[in-house]
PDB file of N, CA, C and O in Angstrom:
ATOM      1  N   ASN G   1     139.467 -23.193  90.708  1.00 58.00           N
ATOM      2  CA  ASN G   1     140.241 -24.169  89.948  1.00 58.00           C
ATOM      3  C   ASN G   1     141.488 -23.535  89.353  1.00 58.00           C
ATOM      4  O   ASN G   1     141.455 -22.419  88.866  1.00 58.00           O
ATOM      5  N   LYS G   2     142.569 -24.291  89.379  1.00 65.00           N
ATOM      6  CA  LYS G   2     143.838 -23.833  88.811  1.00 65.00           C
ATOM      7  C   LYS G   2     143.793 -23.954  87.292  1.00 65.00           C
ATOM      8  O   LYS G   2     143.287 -24.923  86.745  1.00 65.00           O
ATOM      9  N   ASP G   3     144.364 -22.958  86.583  1.00 69.00           N
ATOM     10  CA  ASP G   3     144.436 -22.991  85.120  1.00 69.00           C
ATOM     11  C   ASP G   3     145.410 -24.073  84.691  1.00 69.00           C
ATOM     12  O   ASP G   3     146.594 -24.010  84.994  1.00 69.00           O
ATOM     13  N   MET G   4     144.955 -25.077  83.983  1.00 63.00           N
ATOM     14  CA  MET G   4     145.790 -26.205  83.556  1.00 63.00           C
ATOM     15  C   MET G   4     146.009 -26.202  82.042  1.00 63.00           C
ATOM     16  O   MET G   4     146.443 -27.173  81.474  1.00 63.00           O
ATOM     17  N   SER G   5     145.766 -25.075  81.358  1.00 67.00           N
ATOM     18  CA  SER G   5     145.848 -25.035  79.896  1.00 67.00           C
ATOM     19  C   SER G   5     147.275 -25.153  79.371  1.00 67.00           C
ATOM     20  O   SER G   5     147.480 -25.567  78.244  1.00 67.00           O
ATOM     21  N   ASN G   6     148.282 -24.794  80.168  1.00 70.00           N
ATOM     22  CA  ASN G   6     149.676 -24.855  79.715  1.00 70.00           C
ATOM     23  C   ASN G   6     150.468 -25.954  80.404  1.00 70.00           C
ATOM     24  O   ASN G   6     151.678 -25.896  80.487  1.00 70.00           O
ATOM     25  N   VAL G   7     149.804 -26.974  80.890  1.00 72.00           N
ATOM     26  CA  VAL G   7     150.458 -28.053  81.614  1.00 72.00           C
ATOM     27  C   VAL G   7     150.764 -29.193  80.656  1.00 72.00           C
ATOM     28  O   VAL G   7     149.946 -29.569  79.834  1.00 72.00           O
ATOM     29  N   THR G   8     151.977 -29.732  80.754  1.00 68.00           N
ATOM     30  CA  THR G   8     152.368 -30.897  79.972  1.00 68.00           C
ATOM     31  C   THR G   8     152.068 -32.141  80.787  1.00 68.00           C
ATOM     32  O   THR G   8     152.424 -32.225  81.947  1.00 68.00           O
ATOM     33  N   THR G   9     151.408 -33.102  80.175  1.00 69.00           N
ATOM     34  CA  THR G   9     151.088 -34.343  80.872  1.00 69.00           C
ATOM     35  C   THR G   9     151.664 -35.527  80.110  1.00 69.00           C
ATOM     36  O   THR G   9     151.885 -35.457  78.908  1.00 69.00           O
ATOM     37  N   ILE G  10     151.934 -36.605  80.832  1.00 67.00           N
ATOM     38  CA  ILE G  10     152.390 -37.844  80.206  1.00 67.00           C
ATOM     39  C   ILE G  10     151.318 -38.890  80.457  1.00 67.00           C
ATOM     40  O   ILE G  10     150.910 -39.121  81.587  1.00 67.00           O
ATOM     41  N   ASP G  11     150.834 -39.501  79.384  1.00 67.00           N
ATOM     42  CA  ASP G  11     149.766 -40.479  79.466  1.00 67.00           C
ATOM     43  C   ASP G  11     150.211 -41.735  78.729  1.00 67.00           C
ATOM     44  O   ASP G  11     150.340 -41.720  77.510  1.00 67.00           O
ATOM     45  N   GLY G  12     150.478 -42.794  79.457  1.00 68.00           N
ATOM     46  CA  GLY G  12     150.891 -44.037  78.807  1.00 68.00           C
ATOM     47  C   GLY G  12     152.218 -43.935  78.091  1.00 68.00           C
ATOM     48  O   GLY G  12     152.433 -44.569  77.069  1.00 68.00           O
ATOM     49  N   GLY G  13     153.141 -43.114  78.622  1.00 68.00           N
ATOM     50  CA  GLY G  13     154.478 -43.024  78.038  1.00 68.00           C
ATOM     51  C   GLY G  13     154.606 -42.043  76.893  1.00 68.00           C
ATOM     52  O   GLY G  13     155.634 -41.987  76.245  1.00 68.00           O
ATOM     53  N   LYS G  14     153.582 -41.226  76.641  1.00 68.00           N
ATOM     54  CA  LYS G  14     153.700 -40.239  75.581  1.00 68.00           C
ATOM     55  C   LYS G  14     153.279 -38.866  76.091  1.00 68.00           C
ATOM     56  O   LYS G  14     152.481 -38.754  77.007  1.00 68.00           O
ATOM     57  N   ILE G  15     153.838 -37.829  75.517  1.00 64.00           N
ATOM     58  CA  ILE G  15     153.478 -36.464  75.883  1.00 64.00           C
ATOM     59  C   ILE G  15     152.197 -36.138  75.138  1.00 64.00           C
ATOM     60  O   ILE G  15     152.132 -36.260  73.914  1.00 64.00           O
ATOM     61  N   THR G  16     151.179 -35.730  75.883  1.00 64.00           N
ATOM     62  CA  THR G  16     149.888 -35.485  75.250  1.00 64.00           C
ATOM     63  C   THR G  16     149.652 -34.027  74.898  1.00 64.00           C
ATOM     64  O   THR G  16     148.976 -33.741  73.930  1.00 64.00           O
ATOM     65  N   THR G  17     150.188 -33.079  75.680  1.00 70.00           N
ATOM     66  CA  THR G  17     150.021 -31.656  75.377  1.00 70.00           C
ATOM     67  C   THR G  17     151.225 -30.886  75.879  1.00 70.00           C
ATOM     68  O   THR G  17     151.935 -31.344  76.756  1.00 70.00           O
ATOM     69  N   GLY G  18     151.450 -29.731  75.323  1.00 70.00           N
ATOM     70  CA  GLY G  18     152.490 -28.846  75.818  1.00 70.00           C
ATOM     71  C   GLY G  18     153.862 -29.151  75.263  1.00 70.00           C
ATOM     72  O   GLY G  18     154.018 -29.897  74.305  1.00 70.00           O
ATOM     73  N   THR G  19     154.854 -28.531  75.891  1.00 72.00           N
ATOM     74  CA  THR G  19     156.245 -28.699  75.472  1.00 72.00           C
ATOM     75  C   THR G  19     157.111 -28.952  76.700  1.00 72.00           C
ATOM     76  O   THR G  19     156.733 -28.640  77.815  1.00 72.00           O
ATOM     77  N   ILE G  20     158.289 -29.490  76.475  1.00 73.00           N
ATOM     78  CA  ILE G  20     159.264 -29.682  77.540  1.00 73.00           C
ATOM     79  C   ILE G  20     160.439 -28.760  77.239  1.00 73.00           C
ATOM     80  O   ILE G  20     161.059 -28.861  76.181  1.00 73.00           O
ATOM     81  N   ASP G  21     160.724 -27.855  78.156  1.00 75.00           N
ATOM     82  CA  ASP G  21     161.819 -26.914  78.012  1.00 75.00           C
ATOM     83  C   ASP G  21     163.125 -27.611  78.398  1.00 75.00           C
ATOM     84  O   ASP G  21     163.195 -28.262  79.435  1.00 75.00           O
ATOM     85  N   ALA G  22     164.167 -27.481  77.576  1.00 74.00           N
ATOM     86  CA  ALA G  22     165.438 -28.159  77.836  1.00 74.00           C
ATOM     87  C   ALA G  22     166.032 -27.781  79.183  1.00 74.00           C
ATOM     88  O   ALA G  22     166.711 -28.591  79.811  1.00 74.00           O
ATOM     89  N   SER G  23     165.768 -26.576  79.663  1.00 76.00           N
ATOM     90  CA  SER G  23     166.321 -26.167  80.958  1.00 76.00           C
ATOM     91  C   SER G  23     165.666 -26.904  82.118  1.00 76.00           C
ATOM     92  O   SER G  23     166.184 -26.893  83.231  1.00 76.00           O
ATOM     93  N   LYS G  24     164.565 -27.578  81.878  1.00 75.00           N
ATOM     94  CA  LYS G  24     163.856 -28.324  82.914  1.00 75.00           C
ATOM     95  C   LYS G  24     164.211 -29.802  82.917  1.00 75.00           C
ATOM     96  O   LYS G  24     163.780 -30.545  83.769  1.00 75.00           O
ATOM     97  N   VAL G  25     165.015 -30.256  81.952  1.00 78.00           N
ATOM     98  CA  VAL G  25     165.352 -31.668  81.824  1.00 78.00           C
ATOM     99  C   VAL G  25     166.736 -31.907  82.417  1.00 78.00           C
ATOM    100  O   VAL G  25     167.708 -31.256  82.042  1.00 78.00           O
ATOM    101  N   ASN G  26     166.837 -32.839  83.354  1.00 79.00           N
ATOM    102  CA  ASN G  26     168.108 -33.195  83.973  1.00 79.00           C
ATOM    103  C   ASN G  26     168.303 -34.694  83.781  1.00 79.00           C
ATOM    104  O   ASN G  26     167.571 -35.490  84.348  1.00 79.00           O
ATOM    105  N   VAL G  27     169.280 -35.076  82.975  1.00 81.00           N
ATOM    106  CA  VAL G  27     169.502 -36.473  82.646  1.00 81.00           C
ATOM    107  C   VAL G  27     170.885 -36.893  83.136  1.00 81.00           C
ATOM    108  O   VAL G  27     171.888 -36.293  82.775  1.00 81.00           O
ATOM    109  N   THR G  28     170.939 -37.928  83.955  1.00 85.00           N
ATOM    110  CA  THR G  28     172.209 -38.450  84.436  1.00 85.00           C
ATOM    111  C   THR G  28     172.815 -39.404  83.416  1.00 85.00           C
ATOM    112  O   THR G  28     173.988 -39.338  83.095  1.00 85.00           O
ATOM    113  N   ASN G  29     172.000 -40.289  82.864  1.00 86.00           N
ATOM    114  CA  ASN G  29     172.457 -41.241  81.854  1.00 86.00           C
ATOM    115  C   ASN G  29     171.515 -41.175  80.665  1.00 86.00           C
ATOM    116  O   ASN G  29     170.303 -41.162  80.825  1.00 86.00           O
ATOM    117  N   LEU G  30     172.088 -41.157  79.464  1.00 82.00           N
ATOM    118  CA  LEU G  30     171.294 -41.106  78.240  1.00 82.00           C
ATOM    119  C   LEU G  30     171.788 -42.197  77.307  1.00 82.00           C
ATOM    120  O   LEU G  30     172.976 -42.297  77.031  1.00 82.00           O
ATOM    121  N   ASN G  31     170.888 -43.016  76.842  1.00 87.00           N
ATOM    122  CA  ASN G  31     171.204 -44.069  75.893  1.00 87.00           C
ATOM    123  C   ASN G  31     170.232 -43.937  74.739  1.00 87.00           C
ATOM    124  O   ASN G  31     169.040 -44.121  74.908  1.00 87.00           O
ATOM    125  N   ALA G  32     170.751 -43.561  73.577  1.00 86.00           N
ATOM    126  CA  ALA G  32     169.892 -43.353  72.415  1.00 86.00           C
ATOM    127  C   ALA G  32     170.593 -43.849  71.163  1.00 86.00           C
ATOM    128  O   ALA G  32     171.802 -43.688  71.011  1.00 86.00           O
ATOM    129  N   SER G  33     169.849 -44.456  70.275  1.00 88.00           N
ATOM    130  CA  SER G  33     170.442 -44.944  69.032  1.00 88.00           C
ATOM    131  C   SER G  33     170.601 -43.823  68.004  1.00 88.00           C
ATOM    132  O   SER G  33     171.470 -43.890  67.145  1.00 88.00           O
ATOM    133  N   ASN G  34     169.786 -42.761  68.093  1.00 87.00           N
ATOM    134  CA  ASN G  34     169.880 -41.630  67.174  1.00 87.00           C
ATOM    135  C   ASN G  34     169.630 -40.337  67.934  1.00 87.00           C
ATOM    136  O   ASN G  34     168.635 -40.214  68.639  1.00 87.00           O
ATOM    137  N   ILE G  35     170.551 -39.387  67.803  1.00 82.00           N
ATOM    138  CA  ILE G  35     170.378 -38.054  68.365  1.00 82.00           C
ATOM    139  C   ILE G  35     170.630 -37.065  67.237  1.00 82.00           C
ATOM    140  O   ILE G  35     171.665 -37.117  66.584  1.00 82.00           O
ATOM    141  N   LYS G  36     169.692 -36.167  67.017  1.00 86.00           N
ATOM    142  CA  LYS G  36     169.850 -35.153  65.973  1.00 86.00           C
ATOM    143  C   LYS G  36     170.096 -33.811  66.647  1.00 86.00           C
ATOM    144  O   LYS G  36     169.274 -33.328  67.396  1.00 86.00           O
ATOM    145  N   THR G  37     171.294 -33.261  66.407  1.00 89.00           N
ATOM    146  CA  THR G  37     171.668 -31.984  66.995  1.00 89.00           C
ATOM    147  C   THR G  37     172.687 -31.302  66.098  1.00 89.00           C
ATOM    148  O   THR G  37     173.264 -31.927  65.209  1.00 89.00           O
ATOM    149  N   GLY G  38     172.924 -30.046  66.347  1.00 93.00           N
ATOM    150  CA  GLY G  38     173.908 -29.307  65.576  1.00 93.00           C
ATOM    151  C   GLY G  38     175.219 -29.133  66.303  1.00 93.00           C
ATOM    152  O   GLY G  38     176.278 -29.426  65.788  1.00 93.00           O
ATOM    153  N   VAL G  39     175.154 -28.655  67.560  1.00 94.00           N
ATOM    154  CA  VAL G  39     176.353 -28.361  68.330  1.00 94.00           C
ATOM    155  C   VAL G  39     176.194 -28.931  69.734  1.00 94.00           C
ATOM    156  O   VAL G  39     175.127 -28.830  70.328  1.00 94.00           O
ATOM    157  N   ILE G  40     177.274 -29.521  70.262  1.00 93.00           N
ATOM    158  CA  ILE G  40     177.294 -30.045  71.620  1.00 93.00           C
ATOM    159  C   ILE G  40     178.377 -29.291  72.384  1.00 93.00           C
ATOM    160  O   ILE G  40     179.509 -29.190  71.909  1.00 93.00           O
ATOM    161  N   TYR G  41     178.028 -28.766  73.563  1.00 94.00           N
ATOM    162  CA  TYR G  41     178.977 -28.072  74.428  1.00 94.00           C
ATOM    163  C   TYR G  41     179.227 -28.898  75.680  1.00 94.00           C
ATOM    164  O   TYR G  41     178.400 -29.718  76.069  1.00 94.00           O
ATOM    165  N   ASN G  42     180.379 -28.657  76.336  1.00 93.00           N
ATOM    166  CA  ASN G  42     180.667 -29.304  77.611  1.00 93.00           C
ATOM    167  C   ASN G  42     179.584 -28.940  78.631  1.00 93.00           C
ATOM    168  O   ASN G  42     178.844 -27.973  78.444  1.00 93.00           O
ATOM    169  N   GLN G  43     179.507 -29.714  79.700  1.00 89.00           N
ATOM    170  CA  GLN G  43     178.517 -29.458  80.732  1.00 89.00           C
ATOM    171  C   GLN G  43     178.676 -28.037  81.266  1.00 89.00           C
ATOM    172  O   GLN G  43     179.759 -27.615  81.643  1.00 89.00           O
ATOM    173  N   GLY G  44     177.603 -27.285  81.282  1.00 89.00           N
ATOM    174  CA  GLY G  44     177.633 -25.908  81.739  1.00 89.00           C
ATOM    175  C   GLY G  44     178.100 -24.918  80.685  1.00 89.00           C
ATOM    176  O   GLY G  44     178.092 -23.712  80.912  1.00 89.00           O
ATOM    177  N   GLY G  45     178.493 -25.406  79.532  1.00 91.00           N
ATOM    178  CA  GLY G  45     178.981 -24.534  78.469  1.00 91.00           C
ATOM    179  C   GLY G  45     177.858 -23.937  77.644  1.00 91.00           C
ATOM    180  O   GLY G  45     176.719 -24.374  77.703  1.00 91.00           O
ATOM    181  N   SER G  46     178.194 -22.923  76.871  1.00 92.00           N
ATOM    182  CA  SER G  46     177.247 -22.273  75.966  1.00 92.00           C
ATOM    183  C   SER G  46     178.017 -21.772  74.755  1.00 92.00           C
ATOM    184  O   SER G  46     179.237 -21.907  74.692  1.00 92.00           O
ATOM    185  N   SER G  47     177.326 -21.155  73.822  1.00 92.00           N
ATOM    186  CA  SER G  47     177.990 -20.686  72.604  1.00 92.00           C
ATOM    187  C   SER G  47     179.029 -19.603  72.886  1.00 92.00           C
ATOM    188  O   SER G  47     179.961 -19.420  72.117  1.00 92.00           O
ATOM    189  N   SER G  48     178.911 -18.899  74.006  1.00 93.00           N
ATOM    190  CA  SER G  48     179.873 -17.851  74.323  1.00 93.00           C
ATOM    191  C   SER G  48     180.841 -18.229  75.446  1.00 93.00           C
ATOM    192  O   SER G  48     181.780 -17.494  75.724  1.00 93.00           O
ATOM    193  N   ASN G  49     180.615 -19.387  76.086  1.00 94.00           N
ATOM    194  CA  ASN G  49     181.449 -19.783  77.222  1.00 94.00           C
ATOM    195  C   ASN G  49     181.537 -21.307  77.282  1.00 94.00           C
ATOM    196  O   ASN G  49     180.646 -21.947  77.806  1.00 94.00           O
ATOM    197  N   TYR G  50     182.587 -21.864  76.717  1.00 95.00           N
ATOM    198  CA  TYR G  50     182.741 -23.320  76.710  1.00 95.00           C
ATOM    199  C   TYR G  50     184.211 -23.688  76.752  1.00 95.00           C
ATOM    200  O   TYR G  50     185.079 -22.883  76.453  1.00 95.00           O
ATOM    201  N   THR G  51     184.483 -24.943  77.161  1.00 96.00           N
ATOM    202  CA  THR G  51     185.846 -25.471  77.081  1.00 96.00           C
ATOM    203  C   THR G  51     185.941 -26.547  76.008  1.00 96.00           C
ATOM    204  O   THR G  51     187.030 -26.876  75.568  1.00 96.00           O
ATOM    205  N   MET G  52     184.792 -27.095  75.583  1.00 95.00           N
ATOM    206  CA  MET G  52     184.772 -28.066  74.485  1.00 95.00           C
ATOM    207  C   MET G  52     183.481 -27.907  73.692  1.00 95.00           C
ATOM    208  O   MET G  52     182.399 -27.788  74.251  1.00 95.00           O
ATOM    209  N   LYS G  53     183.630 -27.885  72.393  1.00 95.00           N
ATOM    210  CA  LYS G  53     182.495 -27.713  71.483  1.00 95.00           C
ATOM    211  C   LYS G  53     182.639 -28.713  70.346  1.00 95.00           C
ATOM    212  O   LYS G  53     183.692 -28.792  69.714  1.00 95.00           O
ATOM    213  N   ILE G  54     181.606 -29.491  70.101  1.00 95.00           N
ATOM    214  CA  ILE G  54     181.572 -30.409  68.968  1.00 95.00           C
ATOM    215  C   ILE G  54     180.524 -29.880  68.006  1.00 95.00           C
ATOM    216  O   ILE G  54     179.339 -29.850  68.316  1.00 95.00           O
ATOM    217  N   ASP G  55     180.943 -29.435  66.844  1.00 94.00           N
ATOM    218  CA  ASP G  55     180.054 -28.870  65.831  1.00 94.00           C
ATOM    219  C   ASP G  55     179.794 -29.934  64.772  1.00 94.00           C
ATOM    220  O   ASP G  55     180.631 -30.189  63.908  1.00 94.00           O
ATOM    221  N   LEU G  56     178.637 -30.572  64.859  1.00 92.00           N
ATOM    222  CA  LEU G  56     178.301 -31.647  63.923  1.00 92.00           C
ATOM    223  C   LEU G  56     177.857 -31.117  62.566  1.00 92.00           C
ATOM    224  O   LEU G  56     177.909 -31.841  61.578  1.00 92.00           O
ATOM    225  N   VAL G  57     177.461 -29.869  62.498  1.00 91.00           N
ATOM    226  CA  VAL G  57     177.044 -29.271  61.229  1.00 91.00           C
ATOM    227  C   VAL G  57     178.258 -29.024  60.337  1.00 91.00           C
ATOM    228  O   VAL G  57     178.264 -29.347  59.159  1.00 91.00           O
ATOM    229  N   HIS G  58     179.323 -28.463  60.932  1.00 94.00           N
ATOM    230  CA  HIS G  58     180.517 -28.116  60.153  1.00 94.00           C
ATOM    231  C   HIS G  58     181.661 -29.133  60.325  1.00 94.00           C
ATOM    232  O   HIS G  58     182.723 -28.956  59.731  1.00 94.00           O
ATOM    233  N   GLY G  59     181.468 -30.152  61.140  1.00 94.00           N
ATOM    234  CA  GLY G  59     182.458 -31.202  61.289  1.00 94.00           C
ATOM    235  C   GLY G  59     183.730 -30.779  62.001  1.00 94.00           C
ATOM    236  O   GLY G  59     184.829 -31.016  61.510  1.00 94.00           O
ATOM    237  N   SER G  60     183.569 -30.118  63.163  1.00 96.00           N
ATOM    238  CA  SER G  60     184.756 -29.689  63.885  1.00 96.00           C
ATOM    239  C   SER G  60     184.612 -29.938  65.381  1.00 96.00           C
ATOM    240  O   SER G  60     183.505 -30.028  65.911  1.00 96.00           O
ATOM    241  N   ILE G  61     185.770 -30.056  66.058  1.00 95.00           N
ATOM    242  CA  ILE G  61     185.833 -30.165  67.511  1.00 95.00           C
ATOM    243  C   ILE G  61     186.781 -29.072  67.984  1.00 95.00           C
ATOM    244  O   ILE G  61     187.897 -28.952  67.481  1.00 95.00           O
ATOM    245  N   HIS G  62     186.321 -28.249  68.932  1.00 95.00           N
ATOM    246  CA  HIS G  62     187.120 -27.146  69.434  1.00 95.00           C
ATOM    247  C   HIS G  62     187.309 -27.348  70.931  1.00 95.00           C
ATOM    248  O   HIS G  62     186.343 -27.416  71.676  1.00 95.00           O
ATOM    249  N   ILE G  63     188.542 -27.460  71.381  1.00 95.00           N
ATOM    250  CA  ILE G  63     188.856 -27.648  72.799  1.00 95.00           C
ATOM    251  C   ILE G  63     189.769 -26.505  73.228  1.00 95.00           C
ATOM    252  O   ILE G  63     190.794 -26.237  72.600  1.00 95.00           O
ATOM    253  N   LEU G  64     189.401 -25.830  74.300  1.00 93.00           N
ATOM    254  CA  LEU G  64     190.213 -24.718  74.811  1.00 93.00           C
ATOM    255  C   LEU G  64     191.201 -25.209  75.832  1.00 93.00           C
ATOM    256  O   LEU G  64     190.984 -26.108  76.556  1.00 93.00           O
TER     257      LEU G  64
END
């Protein structure tokens, strides 16, 4: 039998165990009434390599 102790399952539209790693999530369209985050980078960007950064914590937008 395969070890299933670290497997995330969805049962009736809810996550029952485990975690979802952001690197495994690919979303083409997102529609949400509330999103809680600190910093948003352009697609493919990171804290050390970006062309656009929206910092919601400090209230700034940085575009290179």
